[in-house]
Coordinates of C-alpha atoms and ligand atoms in Angstrom, one line a residue:
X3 CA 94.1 139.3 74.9
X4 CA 96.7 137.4 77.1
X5 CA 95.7 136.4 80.4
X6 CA 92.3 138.0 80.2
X7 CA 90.1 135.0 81.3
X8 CA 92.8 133.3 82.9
X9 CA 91.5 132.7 86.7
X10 CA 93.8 131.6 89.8
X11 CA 95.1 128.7 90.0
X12 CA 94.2 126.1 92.9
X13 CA 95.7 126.7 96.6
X14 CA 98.2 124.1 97.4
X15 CA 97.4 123.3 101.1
X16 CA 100.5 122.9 102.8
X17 CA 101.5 126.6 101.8
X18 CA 98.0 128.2 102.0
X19 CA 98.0 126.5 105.3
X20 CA 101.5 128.2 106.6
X21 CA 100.7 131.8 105.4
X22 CA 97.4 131.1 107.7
X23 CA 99.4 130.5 110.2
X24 CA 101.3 133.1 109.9
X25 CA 98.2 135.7 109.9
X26 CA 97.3 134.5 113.0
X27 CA 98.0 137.0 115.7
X28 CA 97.5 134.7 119.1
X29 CA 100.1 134.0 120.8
X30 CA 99.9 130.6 121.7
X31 CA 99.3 129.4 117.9
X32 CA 100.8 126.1 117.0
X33 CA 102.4 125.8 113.4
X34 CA 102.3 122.2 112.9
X35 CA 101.5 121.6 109.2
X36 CA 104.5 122.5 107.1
X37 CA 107.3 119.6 107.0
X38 CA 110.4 121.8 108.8
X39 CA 112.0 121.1 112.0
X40 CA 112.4 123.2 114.8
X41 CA 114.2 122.5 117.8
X42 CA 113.3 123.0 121.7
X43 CA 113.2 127.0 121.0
X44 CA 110.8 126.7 118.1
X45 CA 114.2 127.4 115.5
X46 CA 114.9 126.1 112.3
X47 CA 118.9 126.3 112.5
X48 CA 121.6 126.5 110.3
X49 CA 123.9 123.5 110.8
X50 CA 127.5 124.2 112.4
X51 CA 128.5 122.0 109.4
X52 CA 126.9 124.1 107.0
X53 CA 128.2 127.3 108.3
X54 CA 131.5 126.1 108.3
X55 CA 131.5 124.8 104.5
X56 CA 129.7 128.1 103.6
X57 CA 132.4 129.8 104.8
X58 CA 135.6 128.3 102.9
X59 CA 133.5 128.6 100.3
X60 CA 132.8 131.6 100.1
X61 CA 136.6 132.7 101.2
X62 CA 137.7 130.2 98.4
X63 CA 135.3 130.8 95.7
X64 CA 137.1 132.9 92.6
X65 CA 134.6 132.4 89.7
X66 CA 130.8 132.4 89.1
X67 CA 130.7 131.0 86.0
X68 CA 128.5 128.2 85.1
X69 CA 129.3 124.6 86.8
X70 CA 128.2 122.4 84.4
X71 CA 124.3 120.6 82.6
X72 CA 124.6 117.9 85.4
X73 CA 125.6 120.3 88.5
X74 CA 128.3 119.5 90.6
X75 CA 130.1 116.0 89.8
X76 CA 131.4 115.8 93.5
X77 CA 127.8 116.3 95.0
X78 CA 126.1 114.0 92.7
X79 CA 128.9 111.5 93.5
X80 CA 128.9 112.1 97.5
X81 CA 125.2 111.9 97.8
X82 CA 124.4 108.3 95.1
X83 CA 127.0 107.1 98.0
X84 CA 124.9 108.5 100.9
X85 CA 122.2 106.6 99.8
X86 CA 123.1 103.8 98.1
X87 CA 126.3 102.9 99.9
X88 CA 129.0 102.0 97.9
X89 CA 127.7 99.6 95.7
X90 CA 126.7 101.9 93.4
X91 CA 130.5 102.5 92.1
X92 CA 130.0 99.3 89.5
X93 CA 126.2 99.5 88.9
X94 CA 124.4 101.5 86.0
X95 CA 123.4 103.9 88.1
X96 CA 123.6 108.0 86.9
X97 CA 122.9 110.9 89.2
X98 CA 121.9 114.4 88.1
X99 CA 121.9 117.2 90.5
X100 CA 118.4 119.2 91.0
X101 CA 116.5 121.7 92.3
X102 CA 115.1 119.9 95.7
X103 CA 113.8 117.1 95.6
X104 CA 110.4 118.5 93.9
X105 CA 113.0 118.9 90.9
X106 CA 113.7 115.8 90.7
X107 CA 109.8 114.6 91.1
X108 CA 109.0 116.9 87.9
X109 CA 112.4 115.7 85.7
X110 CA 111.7 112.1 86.4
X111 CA 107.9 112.4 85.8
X112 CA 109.0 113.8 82.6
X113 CA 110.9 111.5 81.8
X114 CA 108.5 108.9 82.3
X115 CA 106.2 110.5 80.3
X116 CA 108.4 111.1 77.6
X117 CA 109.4 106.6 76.8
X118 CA 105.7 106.2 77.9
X119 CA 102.7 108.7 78.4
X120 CA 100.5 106.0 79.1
X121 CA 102.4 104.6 82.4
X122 CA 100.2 104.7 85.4
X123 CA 101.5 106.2 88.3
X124 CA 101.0 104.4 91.7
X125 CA 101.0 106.4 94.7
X126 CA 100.5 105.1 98.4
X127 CA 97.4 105.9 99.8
X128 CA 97.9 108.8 101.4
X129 CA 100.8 110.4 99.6
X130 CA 103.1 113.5 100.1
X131 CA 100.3 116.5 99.0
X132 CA 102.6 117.3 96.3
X133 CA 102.9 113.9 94.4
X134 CA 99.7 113.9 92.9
X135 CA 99.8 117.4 90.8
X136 CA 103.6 116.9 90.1
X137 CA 102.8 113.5 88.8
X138 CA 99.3 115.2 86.8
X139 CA 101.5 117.8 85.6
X140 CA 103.7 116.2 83.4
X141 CA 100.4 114.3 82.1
X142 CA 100.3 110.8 83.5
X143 CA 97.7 109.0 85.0
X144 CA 97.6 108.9 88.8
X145 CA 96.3 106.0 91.2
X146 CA 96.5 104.5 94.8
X147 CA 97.4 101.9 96.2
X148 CA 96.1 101.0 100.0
X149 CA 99.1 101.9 102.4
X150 CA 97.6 103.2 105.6
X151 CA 95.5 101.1 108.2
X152 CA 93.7 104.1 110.0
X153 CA 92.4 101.3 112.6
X154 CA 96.4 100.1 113.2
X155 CA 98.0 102.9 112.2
X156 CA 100.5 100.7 110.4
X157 CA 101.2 99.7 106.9
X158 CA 98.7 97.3 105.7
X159 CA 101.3 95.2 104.0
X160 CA 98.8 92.4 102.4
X161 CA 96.4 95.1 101.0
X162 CA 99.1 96.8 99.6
X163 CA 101.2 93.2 97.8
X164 CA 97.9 92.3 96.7
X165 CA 97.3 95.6 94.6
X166 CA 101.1 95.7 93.5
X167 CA 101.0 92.4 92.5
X168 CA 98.2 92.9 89.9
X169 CA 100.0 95.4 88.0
X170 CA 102.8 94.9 84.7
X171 CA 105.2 96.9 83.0
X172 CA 102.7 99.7 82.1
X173 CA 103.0 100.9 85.8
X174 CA 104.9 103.0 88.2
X175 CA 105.0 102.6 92.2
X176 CA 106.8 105.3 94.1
X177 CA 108.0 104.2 97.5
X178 CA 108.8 106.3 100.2
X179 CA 112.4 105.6 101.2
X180 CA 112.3 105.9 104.7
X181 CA 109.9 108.2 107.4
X182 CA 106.6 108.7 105.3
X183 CA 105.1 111.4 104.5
X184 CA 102.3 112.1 105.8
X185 CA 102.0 109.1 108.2
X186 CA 105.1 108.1 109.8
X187 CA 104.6 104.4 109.0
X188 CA 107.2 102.9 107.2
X189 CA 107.7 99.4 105.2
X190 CA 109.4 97.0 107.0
X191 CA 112.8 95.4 105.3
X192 CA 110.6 92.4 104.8
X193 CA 107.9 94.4 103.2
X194 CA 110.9 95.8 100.9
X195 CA 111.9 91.9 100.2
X196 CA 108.0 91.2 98.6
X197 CA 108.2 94.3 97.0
X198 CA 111.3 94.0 95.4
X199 CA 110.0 90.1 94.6
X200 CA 106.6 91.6 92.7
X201 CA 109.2 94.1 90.8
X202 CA 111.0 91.5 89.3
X203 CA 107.9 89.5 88.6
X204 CA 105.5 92.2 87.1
X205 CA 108.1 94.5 86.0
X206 CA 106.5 97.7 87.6
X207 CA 109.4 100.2 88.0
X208 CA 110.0 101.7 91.1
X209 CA 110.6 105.0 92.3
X210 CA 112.0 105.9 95.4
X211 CA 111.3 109.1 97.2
X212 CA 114.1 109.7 99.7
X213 CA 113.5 113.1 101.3
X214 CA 114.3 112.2 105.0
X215 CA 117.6 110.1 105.4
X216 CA 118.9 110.3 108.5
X217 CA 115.2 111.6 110.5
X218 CA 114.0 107.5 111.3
X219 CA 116.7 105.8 112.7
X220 CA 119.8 106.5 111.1
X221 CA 121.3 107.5 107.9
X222 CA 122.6 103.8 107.5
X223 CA 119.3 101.7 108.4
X224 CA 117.3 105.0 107.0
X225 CA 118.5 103.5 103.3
X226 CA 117.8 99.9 103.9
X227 CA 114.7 99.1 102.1
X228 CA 116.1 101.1 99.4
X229 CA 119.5 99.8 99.1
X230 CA 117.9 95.9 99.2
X231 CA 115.3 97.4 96.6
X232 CA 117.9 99.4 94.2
X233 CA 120.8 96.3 93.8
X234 CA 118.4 93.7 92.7
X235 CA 115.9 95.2 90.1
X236 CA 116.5 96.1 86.4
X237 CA 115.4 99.2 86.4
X238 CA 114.5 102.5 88.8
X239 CA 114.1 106.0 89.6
X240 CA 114.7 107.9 92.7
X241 CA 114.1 111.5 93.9
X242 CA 116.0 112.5 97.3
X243 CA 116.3 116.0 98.9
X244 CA 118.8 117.5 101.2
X245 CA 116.3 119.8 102.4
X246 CA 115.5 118.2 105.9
X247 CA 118.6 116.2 106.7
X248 CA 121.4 118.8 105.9
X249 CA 118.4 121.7 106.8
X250 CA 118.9 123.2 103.1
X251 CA 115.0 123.9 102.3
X252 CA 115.4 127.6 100.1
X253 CA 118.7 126.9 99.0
X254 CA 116.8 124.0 97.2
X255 CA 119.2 120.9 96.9
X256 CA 118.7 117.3 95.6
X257 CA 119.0 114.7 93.2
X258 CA 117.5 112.5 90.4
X259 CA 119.0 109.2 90.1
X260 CA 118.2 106.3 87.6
X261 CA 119.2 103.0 86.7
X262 CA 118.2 101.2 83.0
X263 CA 118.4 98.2 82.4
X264 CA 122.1 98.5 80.6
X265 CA 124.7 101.0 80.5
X266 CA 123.9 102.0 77.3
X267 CA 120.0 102.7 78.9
X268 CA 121.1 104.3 82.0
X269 CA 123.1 106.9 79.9
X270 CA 120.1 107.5 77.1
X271 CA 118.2 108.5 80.5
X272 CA 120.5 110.5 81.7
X273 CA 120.7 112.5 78.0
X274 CA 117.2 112.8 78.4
X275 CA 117.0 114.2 82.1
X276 CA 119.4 116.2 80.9
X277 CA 117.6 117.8 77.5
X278 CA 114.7 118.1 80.1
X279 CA 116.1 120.5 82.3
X280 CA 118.0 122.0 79.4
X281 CA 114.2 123.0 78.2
X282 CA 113.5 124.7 81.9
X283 CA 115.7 125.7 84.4
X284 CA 118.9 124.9 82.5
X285 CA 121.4 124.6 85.5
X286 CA 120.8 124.2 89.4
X287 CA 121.9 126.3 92.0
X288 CA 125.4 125.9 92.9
X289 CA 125.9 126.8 96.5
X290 CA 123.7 124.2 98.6
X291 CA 125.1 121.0 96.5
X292 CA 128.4 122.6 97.2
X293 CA 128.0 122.7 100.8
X294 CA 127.1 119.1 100.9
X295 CA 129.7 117.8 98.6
X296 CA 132.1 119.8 101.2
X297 CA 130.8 118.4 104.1
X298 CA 130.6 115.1 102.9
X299 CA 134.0 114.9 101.8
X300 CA 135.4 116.5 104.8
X301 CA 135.4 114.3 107.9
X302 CA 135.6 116.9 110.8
X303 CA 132.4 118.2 108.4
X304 CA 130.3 115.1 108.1
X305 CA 131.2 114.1 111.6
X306 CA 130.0 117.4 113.0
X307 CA 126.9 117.1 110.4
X308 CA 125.8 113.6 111.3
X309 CA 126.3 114.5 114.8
X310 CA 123.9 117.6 114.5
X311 CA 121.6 115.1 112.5
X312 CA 121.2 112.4 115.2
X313 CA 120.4 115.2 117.9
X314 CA 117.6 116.3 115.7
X315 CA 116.2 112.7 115.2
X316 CA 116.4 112.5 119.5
X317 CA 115.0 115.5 120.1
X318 CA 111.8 113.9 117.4
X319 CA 111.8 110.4 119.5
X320 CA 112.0 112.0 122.8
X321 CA 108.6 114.3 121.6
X322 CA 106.9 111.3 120.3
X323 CA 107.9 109.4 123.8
X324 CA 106.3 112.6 125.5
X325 CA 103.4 112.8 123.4
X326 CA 102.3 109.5 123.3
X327 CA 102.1 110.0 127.8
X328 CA 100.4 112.9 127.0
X329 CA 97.7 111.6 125.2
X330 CA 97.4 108.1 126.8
X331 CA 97.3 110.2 130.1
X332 CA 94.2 111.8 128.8
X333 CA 92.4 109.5 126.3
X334 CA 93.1 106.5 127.7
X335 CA 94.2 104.4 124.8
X336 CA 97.3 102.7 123.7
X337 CA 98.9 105.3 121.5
X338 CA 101.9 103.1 121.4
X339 CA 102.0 103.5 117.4
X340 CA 103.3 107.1 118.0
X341 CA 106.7 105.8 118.9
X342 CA 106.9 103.4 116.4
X343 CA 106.5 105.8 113.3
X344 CA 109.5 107.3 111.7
X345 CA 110.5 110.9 110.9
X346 CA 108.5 114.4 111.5
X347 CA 105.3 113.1 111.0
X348 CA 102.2 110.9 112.1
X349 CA 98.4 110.5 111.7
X350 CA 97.0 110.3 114.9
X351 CA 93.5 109.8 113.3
X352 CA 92.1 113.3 114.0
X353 CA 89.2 113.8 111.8
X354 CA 89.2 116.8 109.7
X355 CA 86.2 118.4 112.2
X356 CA 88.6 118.2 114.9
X357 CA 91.6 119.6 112.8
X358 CA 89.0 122.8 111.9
X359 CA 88.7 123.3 115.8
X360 CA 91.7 123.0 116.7
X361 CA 92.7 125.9 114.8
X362 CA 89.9 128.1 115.0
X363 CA 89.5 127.7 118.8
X364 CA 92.9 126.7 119.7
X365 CA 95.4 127.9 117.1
X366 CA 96.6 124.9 115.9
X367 CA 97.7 124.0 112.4
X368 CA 97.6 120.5 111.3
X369 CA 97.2 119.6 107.6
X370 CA 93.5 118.8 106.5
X371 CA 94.0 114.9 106.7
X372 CA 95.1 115.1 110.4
X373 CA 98.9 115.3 108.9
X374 CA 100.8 116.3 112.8
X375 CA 104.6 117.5 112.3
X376 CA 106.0 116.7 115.8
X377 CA 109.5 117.7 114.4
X378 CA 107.5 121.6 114.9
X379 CA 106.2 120.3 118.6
X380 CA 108.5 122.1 120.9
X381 CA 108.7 119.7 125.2
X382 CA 106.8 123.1 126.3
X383 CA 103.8 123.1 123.8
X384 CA 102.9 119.2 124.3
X385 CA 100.8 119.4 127.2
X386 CA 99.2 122.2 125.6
X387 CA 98.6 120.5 122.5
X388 CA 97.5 117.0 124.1
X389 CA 94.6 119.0 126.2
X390 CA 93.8 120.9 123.1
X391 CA 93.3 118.2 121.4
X392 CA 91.3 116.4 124.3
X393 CA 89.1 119.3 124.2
X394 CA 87.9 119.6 120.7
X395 CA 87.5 115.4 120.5
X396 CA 84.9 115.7 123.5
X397 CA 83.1 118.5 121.5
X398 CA 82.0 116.1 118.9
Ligands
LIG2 C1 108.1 113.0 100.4 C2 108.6 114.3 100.0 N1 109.2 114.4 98.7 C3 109.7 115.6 98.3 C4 109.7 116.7 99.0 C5 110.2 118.0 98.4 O1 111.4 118.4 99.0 P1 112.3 119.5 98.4 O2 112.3 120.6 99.4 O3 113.7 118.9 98.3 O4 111.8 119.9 97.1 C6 109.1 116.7 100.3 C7 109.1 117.9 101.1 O5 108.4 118.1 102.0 C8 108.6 115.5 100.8 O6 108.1 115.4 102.0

């Protein structure tokens, strides 16, 4: 019989961790695990830019029928500029429209595993909670490389050249474009340079997960590393999301984008991405991509979009300015680290003891590995959260 022994499959923490949350019944609970922004007010808006696009669209829209195997040809073009600036126009480059950026993870770990089901994947230690199992799930071999100092709280740039630099054209390093995820530290340009160096040296290909433009410093200096990275090697694959940065999450927008070393390369990939989500899902969902393609072709729209974005990104460095008092008020310590990270999230180094207290006794959700989402930190909750957290460290 079907199913009959079949048992459940594994929780995934980051959403077993949210419907928690939601369970809880006291009033002052905290959500601060899952990766969504929320302004002062504790919302998760819809962006004026958005809501205008949708609109037209809607009025304008005459036909349902199916777009087309690679999505929409206007988003796909709009968002390879987005991130990889205009260069792009003469390169090999070819961009395929996807289901989120999680879509995109899957197709191009498919894709790897299709030329080469030996490659070893090389994550950064710690990762997104979803790389691992996406990686796993299309059947490749997953490793680490050292990323995080706990002690500094900063990349540990040596411990990570020296691993890279040991590895060859069997392996696979995915890079975090910009605002990492889970700790907030990012790779300086110079730390992009070596890496880029040890690419062209080893031949490792690298893939570039981009699922925050716009949430470090700006969109422009946001794509940096990756635009240095992505006009100097052979070869590379990048995942990117418009979930955070045009506030998209269910309407599940994003792209997969690959270079080979030829023309004649970069287009066999693309058949193959293509034949791959041909075997699954088929199409993507239309409306989000054409939302973005509308307001990035608009410029009342993107103006009004990026203008939205860069509130968002103040309203995170004003709570990381306001947390870091908070906590050197009461611990201490420099905490100065907390305004140099990038994007929704940090590690403040709380154990995962402390992390079980804070949300028993104080309803508090933080991932497991200490994982804080300050983008989900409303001004009015931080003085609550720093003695909280003051609290449960003295228990120990
Ligand atoms: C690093 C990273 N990659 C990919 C994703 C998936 O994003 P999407 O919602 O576009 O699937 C996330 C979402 O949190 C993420 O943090």
């Amino acid at each position: 019989m079907f199913f009959e022994s079949l048992s459940s499959a594994p929780h995934d923490p980051i959403m077993a961790l949210s419907s928690l949350c939601l369970q809880d019944t006291r009033s002052q609970k905290l959500d601060l695990g899952i990766g969504v922004y929320r302004n002062a007010l504790g919302q998760t808006p819809v962006f004026d830019a958005v809501k205008a696009a949708e609109q037209s669209l809607v009025a304008a829209q005459d036909s349902k029928a199916y777009v087309g195997m690679q999505g929409h040809l206007g988003f796909n073009r709009a968002m390879t500029s987005l991130i990889l600036g205009e260069q792009w126009e003469t390169s090999r480059v070819r961009t395929l429209q996807t289901p989120g950026a999680s879509g995109a993870l899957r197709l191009l770990a498919d894709l790897i595993a299709r030329t080469n089901a030996d490659a070893t994947i090389w994550l950064s230690d710690p990762s997104y909670t979803n790389h691992e199992p996406i990686f796993r799930a299309a059947g490749l071999d997953v490793r680490y490389y050292p990323y995080f100092d706990a002690a500094t709280k900063q990349v540990n740039s040596d411990a990570m050249i020296a691993q890279l630099s040991q590895l060859g054209t069997n392996d696979v390093v995915v890079l975090h474009g910009c605002c990492h995820n889970p700790t907030g530290a990012d790779m300086s340009l110079e730390l992009w340079q070596q890496v880029t160096e040890l690419s062209l040296k080893t031949g490792f290909l690298p893939f570039i997960d981009m699922a925050y433009q716009g949430f470090g410093r700006s969109l422009e200096e946001d794509a940096q590393g990756t635009r240095y990275l992505t006009t100097r090697v052979p070869s590379f694959l990048l995942a990117s999301s418009c979930s955070k940065n045009f506030g998209l999450y269910r309407e599940r927008v994003g792209v997969a984008m690959m270079a080979g070393h030829s023309e004649k390369a970069s287009d066999s990939m693309l058949s193959q991405l293509l034949s791959l989500a041909r075997n699954s899902y088929t199409m993507p969902p239309d409306h989000g991509a054409a939302i973005v393609a509308a307001i990035l072709s608009y410029e009342s729209l993107k103006a009004s979009w990026q203008a939205e974005l860069s509130h968002m990104t103040q309203h995170i460095q004003n709570t990381r300015k306001q947390l870091r008092q908070a906590l050197e008020h009461r611990f201490n310590r420099d905490y100065s680290f907390i305004e140099q990270h990038q994007g929704m999230f940090s590690m403040l180094g709380i154990d995962t003891d402390s992390v079980h207290r804070l949300r028993t006794q104080k309803a508090i959700y933080l991932l497991d590995n200490g994982r804080l989402n300050l983008a989900g930190l409303a001004p009015s909750q931080i003085e609550y959260f720093a003695d909280s957290l003051f609290a449960v460290e003295r228990m120990q």
